[in-house]
Coordinates of N, CA and C and ligand atoms in Angstrom, one line a residue:
X1 N 10.7 38.2 -12.7 CA 10.4 36.9 -12.4 C 11.5 35.9 -12.7
X2 N 11.3 34.6 -12.5 CA 12.4 33.7 -12.7 C 12.9 33.7 -14.1
X3 N 12.0 33.9 -15.1 CA 12.5 34.0 -16.5 C 13.5 35.1 -16.7
X4 N 13.3 36.2 -16.1 CA 14.3 37.3 -16.2 C 15.6 36.9 -15.6
X5 N 15.5 36.3 -14.4 CA 16.8 35.9 -13.7 C 17.6 34.9 -14.5
X6 N 16.9 33.9 -15.1 CA 17.6 33.0 -16.0 C 18.2 33.6 -17.2
X7 N 17.5 34.6 -17.8 CA 18.0 35.3 -19.0 C 19.2 36.1 -18.6
X8 N 19.1 36.8 -17.5 CA 20.3 37.6 -17.0 C 21.5 36.7 -16.8
X9 N 21.2 35.5 -16.1 CA 22.3 34.6 -15.9 C 23.0 34.1 -17.2
X10 N 22.2 33.9 -18.2 CA 22.8 33.5 -19.5 C 23.8 34.6 -20.0
X11 N 23.3 35.9 -20.0 CA 24.2 37.0 -20.5 C 25.4 37.1 -19.6
X12 N 25.3 37.0 -18.3 CA 26.5 37.1 -17.4 C 27.5 35.9 -17.7
X13 N 26.9 34.7 -17.9 CA 27.8 33.6 -18.2 C 28.5 33.7 -19.6
X14 N 27.8 34.3 -20.5 CA 28.5 34.5 -21.9 C 29.6 35.5 -21.7
X15 N 29.3 36.6 -21.0 CA 30.3 37.7 -20.8 C 31.6 37.1 -20.1
X16 N 31.3 36.4 -19.0 CA 32.4 35.8 -18.2 C 33.2 34.8 -19.1
X17 N 32.6 34.1 -19.9 CA 33.3 33.1 -20.8 C 34.1 33.9 -21.8
X18 N 33.6 35.0 -22.4 CA 34.4 35.8 -23.3 C 35.6 36.3 -22.7
X19 N 35.5 36.8 -21.4 CA 36.6 37.3 -20.7 C 37.7 36.2 -20.5
X20 N 37.3 35.1 -20.0 CA 38.2 34.0 -19.8 C 38.8 33.4 -21.1
X21 N 38.0 33.4 -22.1 CA 38.5 33.1 -23.5 C 39.0 31.7 -23.7
X22 N 38.3 30.7 -23.1 CA 38.8 29.3 -23.4 C 37.6 28.6 -24.1
X23 N 38.0 28.0 -25.2 CA 37.0 27.2 -25.9 C 35.6 27.9 -25.9
X24 N 35.7 29.2 -26.2 CA 34.5 30.0 -26.1 C 33.2 29.4 -26.8
X25 N 33.4 28.9 -28.0 CA 32.3 28.4 -28.7 C 31.5 27.3 -28.0
X26 N 32.3 26.3 -27.6 CA 31.7 25.1 -26.9 C 31.0 25.5 -25.6
X27 N 31.7 26.3 -24.8 CA 31.1 26.7 -23.5 C 29.8 27.5 -23.7
X28 N 29.9 28.5 -24.6 CA 28.7 29.3 -24.9 C 27.5 28.4 -25.4
X29 N 27.9 27.5 -26.2 CA 26.8 26.6 -26.8 C 26.2 25.8 -25.6
X30 N 27.0 25.3 -24.7 CA 26.4 24.6 -23.5 C 25.5 25.5 -22.7
X31 N 25.9 26.7 -22.5 CA 25.0 27.7 -21.7 C 23.7 27.9 -22.4
X32 N 23.8 28.1 -23.8 CA 22.6 28.3 -24.5 C 21.6 27.1 -24.5
X33 N 22.2 25.9 -24.7 CA 21.4 24.7 -24.7 C 20.7 24.5 -23.3
X34 N 21.5 24.7 -22.3 CA 20.9 24.6 -20.9 C 19.8 25.6 -20.7
X35 N 20.0 26.9 -21.2 CA 19.0 27.9 -21.1 C 17.7 27.5 -21.8
X36 N 17.9 27.0 -23.0 CA 16.7 26.6 -23.8 C 15.9 25.5 -23.1
X37 N 16.7 24.6 -22.5 CA 16.0 23.5 -21.8 C 15.2 24.0 -20.6
X38 N 15.8 24.9 -19.8 CA 15.2 25.4 -18.7 C 13.9 26.2 -19.1
X39 N 14.1 27.1 -20.1 CA 12.9 27.9 -20.5 C 11.8 27.0 -21.0
X40 N 12.1 26.0 -21.8 CA 11.1 25.1 -22.4 C 10.3 24.4 -21.2
X41 N 11.1 23.9 -20.2 CA 10.4 23.3 -19.1 C 9.5 24.3 -18.4
X42 N 10.0 25.5 -18.3 CA 9.2 26.6 -17.6 C 7.9 26.9 -18.4
X43 N 8.0 26.8 -19.7 CA 6.8 27.1 -20.6 C 5.7 26.1 -20.3
X44 N 6.1 24.8 -20.1 CA 5.0 23.8 -20.0 C 4.7 23.4 -18.5
X45 N 5.4 23.9 -17.6 CA 5.2 23.5 -16.2 C 4.6 24.6 -15.3
X46 N 3.3 24.6 -15.1 CA 2.7 25.7 -14.3 C 3.3 25.8 -12.9
X47 N 3.7 24.7 -12.3 CA 4.1 24.7 -11.0 C 5.5 25.4 -10.8
X48 N 6.2 25.6 -11.8 CA 7.5 26.3 -11.8 C 7.2 27.8 -11.6
X49 N 6.1 28.3 -12.1 CA 5.7 29.7 -12.0 C 6.9 30.5 -12.6
X50 N 7.3 30.1 -13.8 CA 8.5 30.6 -14.4 C 8.4 32.1 -14.9
X51 N 7.2 32.4 -15.4 CA 7.0 33.7 -16.0 C 6.1 34.6 -15.2
X52 N 5.3 34.0 -14.3 CA 4.3 34.7 -13.6 C 3.8 34.0 -12.4
X53 N 3.1 34.7 -11.4 CA 2.6 33.9 -10.3 C 1.4 33.0 -10.7
X54 N 1.4 31.8 -10.3 CA 0.3 30.9 -10.6 C 0.0 30.1 -9.3
X55 N -1.3 30.2 -9.0 CA -1.7 29.5 -7.7 C -1.9 28.0 -8.1
X56 N -1.1 27.1 -7.4 CA -1.2 25.7 -7.8 C -1.7 24.8 -6.6
X57 N -1.7 25.4 -5.4 CA -2.2 24.6 -4.3 C -2.9 25.6 -3.3
X58 N -3.7 25.1 -2.4 CA -4.4 25.9 -1.4 C -3.7 25.6 0.0
X59 N -3.8 26.6 0.9 CA -3.2 26.3 2.2 C -4.3 25.7 3.1
X60 N -5.5 25.6 2.7 CA -6.6 25.0 3.5 C -6.4 23.5 3.5
X61 N -7.1 23.0 4.5 CA -7.1 21.5 4.7 C -8.2 20.9 3.9
X62 N -8.2 21.2 2.6 CA -9.2 20.7 1.7 C -8.7 20.7 0.2
X63 N -9.3 19.9 -0.6 CA -8.8 20.0 -2.0 C -9.8 20.8 -2.9
X64 N -9.4 21.2 -4.1 CA -10.2 22.0 -5.0 C -10.3 21.2 -6.3
X65 N -11.5 21.0 -6.7 CA -11.7 20.3 -8.0 C -12.0 21.3 -9.1
X66 N -11.3 21.2 -10.2 CA -11.5 22.1 -11.4 C -11.7 21.2 -12.7
X67 N -12.7 21.7 -13.5 CA -13.0 21.1 -14.7 C -12.8 22.1 -15.9
X68 N -11.9 21.7 -16.8 CA -11.6 22.5 -18.0 C -12.3 22.1 -19.2
X69 N -12.4 23.1 -20.2 CA -12.7 22.8 -21.6 C -14.2 22.7 -21.9
X70 N -15.1 23.0 -20.9 CA -16.6 23.0 -21.2 C -17.0 24.4 -21.6
X71 N -18.4 24.6 -21.6 CA -19.4 23.6 -21.3 C -19.5 22.6 -22.4
X72 N -19.7 21.3 -22.0 CA -20.0 20.2 -23.0 C -21.4 19.9 -22.9
X73 N -22.1 19.7 -24.1 CA -23.5 19.5 -24.1 C -24.0 18.2 -23.4
X74 N -23.2 17.2 -23.3 CA -23.6 15.9 -22.7 C -22.9 15.8 -21.3
X75 N -21.6 15.9 -21.3 CA -20.9 15.5 -20.0 C -21.0 16.6 -18.9
X76 N -21.1 17.9 -19.3 CA -21.2 18.9 -18.2 C -22.4 18.7 -17.4
X77 N -23.6 18.5 -18.0 CA -24.8 18.3 -17.2 C -24.7 17.1 -16.3
X78 N -24.1 16.0 -16.8 CA -23.9 14.8 -16.0 C -23.0 15.0 -14.8
X79 N -21.9 15.8 -15.0 CA -21.0 16.1 -13.9 C -21.8 17.0 -12.9
X80 N -22.6 18.0 -13.4 CA -23.3 18.8 -12.5 C -24.3 18.0 -11.6
X81 N -24.9 17.0 -12.2 CA -25.8 16.1 -11.4 C -25.1 15.4 -10.4
X82 N -23.9 14.9 -10.7 CA -23.1 14.1 -9.7 C -22.7 15.0 -8.6
X83 N -22.2 16.2 -8.9 CA -21.7 17.1 -7.9 C -22.8 17.5 -7.0
X84 N -24.0 17.7 -7.5 CA -25.2 18.0 -6.7 C -25.6 16.9 -5.7
X85 N -25.5 15.7 -6.2 CA -25.8 14.5 -5.4 C -24.9 14.5 -4.2
X86 N -23.6 14.8 -4.4 CA -22.6 14.8 -3.3 C -22.4 16.1 -2.6
X87 N -23.2 17.1 -3.0 CA -23.2 18.4 -2.4 C -21.8 19.0 -2.5
X88 N -21.2 19.0 -3.6 CA -19.8 19.5 -3.8 C -19.8 20.6 -4.7
X89 N -19.0 21.7 -4.4 CA -18.8 22.8 -5.3 C -17.5 22.8 -6.0
X90 N -17.5 23.0 -7.3 CA -16.3 22.9 -8.1 C -16.1 24.2 -8.9
X91 N -15.0 24.2 -9.7 CA -14.7 25.3 -10.5 C -14.6 24.8 -12.0
X92 N -15.3 25.6 -12.9 CA -15.3 25.2 -14.3 C -14.5 26.3 -15.1
X93 N -13.4 26.0 -15.7 CA -12.7 26.9 -16.6 C -13.2 26.7 -18.0
X94 N -14.1 27.7 -18.4 CA -14.9 27.5 -19.6 C -14.2 28.2 -20.8
X95 N -14.5 27.6 -22.0 CA -14.0 28.1 -23.3 C -15.1 29.0 -23.8
X96 N -14.8 30.3 -24.1 CA -15.8 31.3 -24.5 C -16.7 30.9 -25.6
X97 N -16.1 30.3 -26.7 CA -17.0 29.9 -27.8 C -18.0 28.8 -27.5
X98 N -17.7 28.0 -26.5 CA -18.6 26.9 -26.1 C -19.6 27.5 -25.1
X99 N -19.2 28.5 -24.3 CA -20.2 29.1 -23.4 C -21.3 29.8 -24.3
X100 N -20.9 30.4 -25.4 CA -21.8 31.0 -26.3 C -22.7 30.0 -26.9
X101 N -22.2 28.8 -27.2 CA -22.9 27.8 -27.9 C -23.9 27.1 -26.9
X102 N -23.5 27.0 -25.6 CA -24.4 26.3 -24.6 C -24.6 27.2 -23.4
X103 N -25.3 28.4 -23.7 CA -25.5 29.3 -22.6 C -26.3 28.8 -21.4
X104 N -27.3 27.9 -21.7 CA -28.1 27.3 -20.6 C -27.2 26.5 -19.6
X105 N -26.3 25.7 -20.2 CA -25.4 24.9 -19.4 C -24.5 25.8 -18.5
X106 N -24.0 26.8 -19.2 CA -23.2 27.8 -18.4 C -23.9 28.4 -17.2
X107 N -25.2 28.8 -17.5 CA -26.0 29.4 -16.5 C -26.3 28.3 -15.4
X108 N -26.5 27.1 -15.7 CA -26.8 26.1 -14.7 C -25.6 25.8 -13.8
X109 N -24.4 26.0 -14.4 CA -23.1 25.8 -13.5 C -23.2 26.9 -12.4
X110 N -23.5 28.1 -12.8 CA -23.6 29.2 -11.8 C -24.8 29.0 -10.8
X111 N -25.9 28.6 -11.4 CA -27.1 28.4 -10.6 C -26.9 27.3 -9.5
X112 N -26.0 26.4 -9.8 CA -25.8 25.3 -8.8 C -24.7 25.7 -7.8
X113 N -24.2 27.0 -7.9 CA -23.2 27.4 -6.9 C -21.8 27.1 -7.2
X114 N -21.5 26.7 -8.4 CA -20.1 26.5 -8.8 C -19.5 27.8 -9.3
X115 N -18.2 27.8 -9.4 CA -17.5 29.0 -9.9 C -17.0 28.8 -11.3
X116 N -17.1 29.9 -12.1 CA -16.5 29.7 -13.5 C -15.3 30.6 -13.6
X117 N -14.4 30.2 -14.4 CA -13.2 30.9 -14.7 C -12.9 31.0 -16.2
X118 N -12.0 31.8 -16.7 CA -11.7 32.1 -18.1 C -10.6 31.0 -18.6
X119 N -11.0 30.4 -19.7 CA -10.1 29.4 -20.3 C -9.8 29.8 -21.8
X120 N -9.9 31.1 -22.0 CA -9.8 31.7 -23.3 C -11.1 31.5 -24.2
X121 N -11.2 32.3 -25.3 CA -12.4 32.1 -26.2 C -12.2 31.0 -27.1
X122 N -11.0 30.9 -27.7 CA -10.8 29.9 -28.8 C -10.2 28.6 -28.3
X123 N -9.4 28.6 -27.2 CA -8.6 27.5 -26.7 C -7.8 27.0 -27.9
X124 N -7.0 27.9 -28.5 CA -6.2 27.5 -29.7 C -5.0 26.8 -29.3
X125 N -4.6 25.8 -30.1 CA -3.3 25.1 -29.8 C -2.1 26.0 -30.1
X126 N -2.4 27.1 -30.8 CA -1.4 28.1 -31.1 C -1.3 29.2 -30.1
X127 N -2.0 29.1 -29.0 CA -2.1 30.2 -28.0 C -0.7 30.6 -27.5
X128 N 0.2 29.6 -27.4 CA 1.5 29.9 -26.9 C 2.4 30.7 -27.9
X129 N 1.9 30.9 -29.1 CA 2.6 31.7 -30.1 C 1.9 33.0 -30.3
X130 N 0.9 33.3 -29.6 CA 0.1 34.6 -29.7 C 1.0 35.7 -29.2
X131 N 0.7 36.9 -29.8 CA 1.3 38.2 -29.3 C 0.6 38.5 -28.0
X132 N 1.2 39.5 -27.3 CA 0.5 39.9 -26.0 C -0.9 40.4 -26.4
X133 N -1.0 41.2 -27.5 CA -2.3 41.7 -27.9 C -3.3 40.6 -28.2
X134 N -2.9 39.6 -28.9 CA -3.8 38.5 -29.3 C -4.2 37.7 -28.1
X135 N -3.3 37.5 -27.1 CA -3.6 36.8 -25.9 C -4.7 37.6 -25.1
X136 N -4.5 38.9 -25.0 CA -5.5 39.8 -24.3 C -6.8 39.7 -25.0
X137 N -6.8 39.8 -26.3 CA -8.0 39.8 -27.1 C -8.8 38.5 -26.9
X138 N -8.1 37.3 -26.9 CA -8.8 36.0 -26.7 C -9.4 35.9 -25.3
X139 N -8.6 36.4 -24.3 CA -9.1 36.3 -22.9 C -10.3 37.2 -22.7
X140 N -10.2 38.5 -23.3 CA -11.3 39.4 -23.2 C -12.6 38.9 -23.9
X141 N -12.4 38.3 -25.0 CA -13.5 37.7 -25.8 C -14.3 36.7 -24.9
X142 N -13.5 35.9 -24.2 CA -14.2 34.9 -23.4 C -14.9 35.6 -22.2
X143 N -14.3 36.5 -21.6 CA -14.9 37.3 -20.5 C -16.2 38.0 -21.0
X144 N -16.2 38.5 -22.2 CA -17.3 39.3 -22.7 C -18.5 38.3 -23.0
X145 N -18.1 37.1 -23.6 CA -19.2 36.1 -23.9 C -19.9 35.7 -22.6
X146 N -19.1 35.4 -21.5 CA -19.6 34.9 -20.3 C -20.4 36.0 -19.6
X147 N -19.9 37.2 -19.6 CA -20.6 38.4 -19.0 C -22.0 38.6 -19.7
X148 N -22.0 38.4 -21.0 CA -23.2 38.6 -21.7 C -24.3 37.6 -21.3
X149 N -23.9 36.4 -20.9 CA -24.8 35.4 -20.5 C -25.2 35.4 -19.1
X150 N -24.2 35.6 -18.2 CA -24.4 35.4 -16.8 C -24.3 36.7 -16.0
X151 N -23.7 37.8 -16.6 CA -23.5 39.0 -15.9 C -22.3 39.0 -15.0
X152 N -21.5 37.9 -15.0 CA -20.3 37.8 -14.2 C -19.1 38.3 -14.9
X153 N -18.3 39.0 -14.2 CA -17.0 39.4 -14.7 C -15.9 38.5 -14.1
X154 N -15.4 37.5 -14.9 CA -14.5 36.6 -14.4 C -13.1 37.1 -14.1
X155 N -12.5 36.7 -13.0 CA -11.2 37.2 -12.6 C -10.2 36.1 -12.6
X156 N -10.7 34.9 -12.6 CA -9.7 33.7 -12.6 C -9.4 33.2 -14.0
X157 N -8.2 32.9 -14.2 CA -7.7 32.5 -15.6 C -6.9 31.2 -15.5
X158 N -7.2 30.3 -16.4 CA -6.3 29.1 -16.6 C -5.9 29.0 -18.0
X159 N -4.6 29.1 -18.2 CA -4.0 29.0 -19.6 C -4.3 27.7 -20.2
X160 N -4.7 27.6 -21.5 CA -4.9 26.4 -22.2 C -3.6 25.5 -22.2
X161 N -3.8 24.3 -21.9 CA -2.7 23.3 -21.8 C -1.6 23.7 -20.8
X162 N -1.9 24.7 -20.0 CA -1.0 25.1 -18.9 C 0.3 25.8 -19.5
X163 N 0.2 26.2 -20.7 CA 1.3 26.9 -21.3 C 1.4 28.4 -20.9
X164 N 2.6 28.8 -20.4 CA 2.8 30.2 -20.1 C 4.1 30.7 -20.8
X165 N 4.2 32.0 -21.0 CA 5.4 32.6 -21.6 C 5.3 34.1 -21.3
X166 N 6.3 34.9 -21.7 CA 6.3 36.3 -21.4 C 5.1 37.0 -22.0
X167 N 4.6 36.7 -23.2 CA 3.4 37.4 -23.7 C 2.2 37.1 -22.9
X168 N 2.0 35.9 -22.5 CA 0.8 35.5 -21.7 C 0.9 36.2 -20.3
X169 N 2.1 36.2 -19.8 CA 2.4 36.8 -18.4 C 2.0 38.3 -18.5
X170 N 2.5 39.0 -19.6 CA 2.2 40.5 -19.7 C 0.7 40.7 -19.8
X171 N 0.0 39.9 -20.7 CA -1.4 40.1 -20.9 C -2.2 39.9 -19.6
X172 N -1.9 38.8 -18.8 CA -2.6 38.5 -17.6 C -2.3 39.6 -16.6
X173 N -1.1 40.1 -16.5 CA -0.8 41.2 -15.6 C -1.6 42.5 -15.9
X174 N -1.6 42.8 -17.2 CA -2.4 44.0 -17.7 C -3.9 43.9 -17.3
X175 N -4.4 42.6 -17.5 CA -5.8 42.4 -17.3 C -6.2 42.2 -15.8
X176 N -5.1 42.1 -15.0 CA -5.3 42.0 -13.5 C -6.0 40.7 -13.2
X177 N -5.7 39.6 -13.8 CA -6.4 38.3 -13.5 C -5.5 37.5 -12.6
X178 N -6.1 36.5 -11.9 CA -5.4 35.6 -11.1 C -5.3 34.3 -11.8
X179 N -4.1 33.8 -12.0 CA -3.9 32.5 -12.8 C -4.0 31.3 -11.8
X180 N -4.8 30.4 -12.2 CA -5.0 29.2 -11.4 C -4.4 28.0 -12.1
X181 N -3.4 27.3 -11.5 CA -2.8 26.1 -12.1 C -3.4 24.9 -11.4
X182 N -2.5 23.9 -11.1 CA -2.9 22.7 -10.4 C -1.6 22.0 -9.9
X183 N -1.8 21.1 -8.9 CA -0.6 20.3 -8.5 C -0.9 18.8 -8.9
X184 N -2.2 18.5 -9.2 CA -2.6 17.2 -9.6 C -3.2 17.2 -11.0
X185 N -2.4 16.7 -11.9 CA -2.9 16.6 -13.3 C -3.4 15.2 -13.5
X186 N -4.8 15.1 -13.6 CA -5.4 13.8 -13.6 C -5.0 13.0 -14.9
X187 N -4.7 13.6 -16.0 CA -4.4 13.0 -17.3 C -5.7 12.3 -17.8
X188 N -6.9 12.9 -17.4 CA -8.2 12.2 -17.9 C -8.4 12.4 -19.4
X189 N -7.6 13.2 -20.1 CA -7.7 13.2 -21.5 C -6.9 12.2 -22.2
X190 N -6.0 11.5 -21.4 CA -5.1 10.5 -22.0 C -5.4 9.1 -21.5
X191 N -5.6 9.0 -20.2 CA -5.8 7.6 -19.6 C -7.1 7.1 -20.1
X192 N -7.1 5.8 -20.5 CA -8.4 5.2 -21.0 C -9.0 4.2 -20.0
X193 N -8.2 3.8 -19.0 CA -8.7 2.8 -18.0 C -9.2 3.6 -16.7
X194 N -10.5 3.3 -16.4 CA -11.1 4.0 -15.2 C -10.3 3.7 -14.0
X195 N -9.9 2.5 -13.8 CA -9.1 2.1 -12.6 C -7.8 2.8 -12.5
X196 N -7.1 2.9 -13.6 CA -5.8 3.6 -13.6 C -6.0 5.1 -13.3
X197 N -7.0 5.7 -13.9 CA -7.3 7.1 -13.6 C -7.6 7.4 -12.2
X198 N -8.5 6.5 -11.6 CA -8.9 6.7 -10.2 C -7.7 6.5 -9.3
X199 N -6.9 5.5 -9.6 CA -5.7 5.2 -8.8 C -4.7 6.4 -8.8
X200 N -4.5 7.0 -10.1 CA -3.6 8.1 -10.2 C -4.0 9.3 -9.4
X201 N -5.3 9.6 -9.5 CA -5.7 10.8 -8.7 C -5.6 10.6 -7.2
X202 N -6.0 9.4 -6.8 CA -6.0 9.0 -5.4 C -4.6 9.1 -4.8
X203 N -3.6 8.6 -5.6 CA -2.2 8.6 -5.1 C -1.6 10.0 -5.1
X204 N -2.1 10.9 -5.9 CA -1.4 12.2 -6.0 C -2.0 13.3 -5.1
X205 N -3.2 13.0 -4.6 CA -3.9 14.1 -3.8 C -3.3 14.2 -2.4
X206 N -3.0 15.5 -2.0 CA -2.6 15.8 -0.7 C -3.5 17.0 -0.2
X207 N -3.4 17.3 1.1 CA -4.1 18.5 1.6 C -3.8 19.7 0.8
X208 N -4.8 20.4 0.3 CA -4.6 21.6 -0.4 C -4.4 21.4 -1.9
X209 N -4.6 20.2 -2.4 CA -4.4 20.0 -3.8 C -5.4 20.7 -4.7
X210 N -5.0 21.1 -5.9 CA -5.9 21.6 -6.9 C -5.8 20.6 -8.0
X211 N -7.0 20.0 -8.3 CA -7.0 18.8 -9.2 C -7.5 19.3 -10.6
X212 N -6.8 18.9 -11.6 CA -7.2 19.3 -13.0 C -8.0 18.1 -13.6
X213 N -9.2 18.4 -14.0 CA -10.1 17.4 -14.7 C -10.7 18.1 -15.9
X214 N -11.4 17.3 -16.7 CA -12.0 17.9 -17.9 C -13.4 17.5 -18.0
X215 N -14.4 18.4 -18.2 CA -15.8 18.1 -18.3 C -16.2 17.8 -19.7
X216 N -15.2 17.5 -20.6 CA -15.5 17.0 -21.9 C -15.2 15.5 -22.1
X217 N -14.8 14.9 -21.0 CA -14.4 13.5 -21.1 C -15.4 12.5 -20.4
X218 N -15.7 11.5 -21.2 CA -16.7 10.5 -20.7 C -16.1 9.8 -19.4
X219 N -14.8 9.5 -19.5 CA -14.2 8.8 -18.4 C -14.2 9.5 -17.1
X220 N -14.2 10.9 -17.2 CA -14.2 11.7 -16.0 C -15.6 11.6 -15.3
X221 N -16.7 11.6 -16.2 CA -18.0 11.4 -15.6 C -18.1 10.0 -15.0
X222 N -17.5 9.0 -15.6 CA -17.6 7.6 -15.1 C -16.9 7.4 -13.7
X223 N -15.8 8.1 -13.5 CA -15.1 7.8 -12.3 C -15.5 8.8 -11.2
X224 N -16.2 9.9 -11.5 CA -16.5 10.9 -10.5 C -17.2 10.4 -9.3
X225 N -18.3 9.6 -9.4 CA -19.0 9.1 -8.3 C -18.1 8.3 -7.3
X226 N -17.2 7.5 -7.9 CA -16.3 6.7 -7.2 C -15.3 7.6 -6.4
X227 N -14.8 8.6 -7.1 CA -13.8 9.5 -6.5 C -14.5 10.3 -5.4
X228 N -15.7 10.8 -5.6 CA -16.3 11.6 -4.5 C -16.7 10.7 -3.3
X229 N -17.0 9.5 -3.6 CA -17.3 8.5 -2.5 C -16.0 8.3 -1.7
X230 N -14.9 8.1 -2.4 CA -13.6 7.9 -1.8 C -13.3 9.1 -0.9
X231 N -13.5 10.3 -1.4 CA -13.3 11.5 -0.6 C -14.1 11.5 0.7
X232 N -15.4 11.2 0.6 CA -16.4 11.1 1.7 C -15.9 10.1 2.7
X233 N -15.5 8.9 2.3 CA -15.1 7.8 3.2 C -13.8 8.1 3.9
X234 N -13.0 8.9 3.3 CA -11.7 9.2 3.9 C -11.5 10.6 4.5
X235 N -12.6 11.2 4.7 CA -12.6 12.5 5.3 C -11.9 13.6 4.6
X236 N -11.8 13.4 3.2 CA -11.2 14.5 2.4 C -12.2 15.5 2.0
X237 N -11.9 16.7 2.5 CA -12.9 17.8 2.2 C -12.6 18.4 0.8
X238 N -13.7 18.8 0.2 CA -13.6 19.5 -1.1 C -14.1 21.0 -0.9
X239 N -13.2 22.0 -1.2 CA -13.6 23.4 -0.9 C -14.0 24.1 -2.2
X240 N -14.9 25.0 -2.1 CA -15.1 26.0 -3.1 C -13.9 26.8 -3.3
X241 N -13.5 27.1 -4.6 CA -12.2 27.8 -4.8 C -12.1 29.2 -4.1
X242 N -13.2 29.9 -3.9 CA -13.2 31.2 -3.3 C -12.8 31.0 -1.8
X243 N -13.3 30.0 -1.2 CA -13.0 29.7 0.2 C -11.6 29.1 0.3
X244 N -11.3 28.1 -0.5 CA -10.1 27.4 -0.5 C -8.9 28.3 -0.7
X245 N -9.0 29.4 -1.5 CA -7.9 30.2 -1.9 C -8.1 31.7 -1.3
X246 N -9.2 31.9 -0.6 CA -9.6 33.2 -0.1 C -9.4 34.3 -1.1
X247 N -10.1 34.1 -2.2 CA -10.1 35.2 -3.3 C -11.5 35.3 -3.9
X248 N -11.7 36.4 -4.6 CA -13.0 36.6 -5.3 C -12.8 36.2 -6.8
X249 N -13.8 35.3 -7.2 CA -13.7 34.8 -8.5 C -14.2 35.8 -9.6
X250 N -14.9 36.8 -9.1 CA -15.5 37.8 -10.0 C -15.2 39.3 -9.5
X251 N -15.1 40.2 -10.5 CA -14.9 41.6 -10.1 C -16.2 42.3 -9.7
Ligands
ZN1 ZN1 -8.0 23.3 -21.8

């Protein structure tokens, strides 16, 4: 992948510098700093697909709505009711421990025809520092929890906070999962003004966008009817992820 190419480039540049033998220390330091900057951006930017393939857009003439970090006891049912009213199918990347805590809500997501994907069991902020084994363990625990409740074997994965690295890439490849990113980050966990959030999403959406939202946020519930009305009035279609990306969400 690209990570390998950049790592090889660093080694080649160091060897070339040693051969030429001019101000070796400074030049090597510059290459190393540049390398670290590129790798750091790669870790946090899903659209770079730096360590692994990540689907960030669809080729269809429709957008895909995704909700992360649920099920939430209050906001997920409210979001489900709004989606039902507008007859829209979305994708929910669920956290395993919450799925176990709110099995009825998880089941109602499925019953209403939405798709669920794996967002790890713990959703730990330390996920980026996990070993390959720990990453696999956390992903498998989420899949087991959801399978125990719904009977579905999830094949779609979204990394917490969009962080990827060589360990996560190895684990996802071993488990044969498809990683879903986004091209529109709503920032609904940070923006506090409904108007600003609505405007941001509206301005960033293009054909085939995958939109990242969170079903644990009150503001997301508040702007959703306005957003779906805007889609309706402007002929913006919202596709189910399986149709939008022509893939199977379950094994
Ligand atoms: Zn998350």
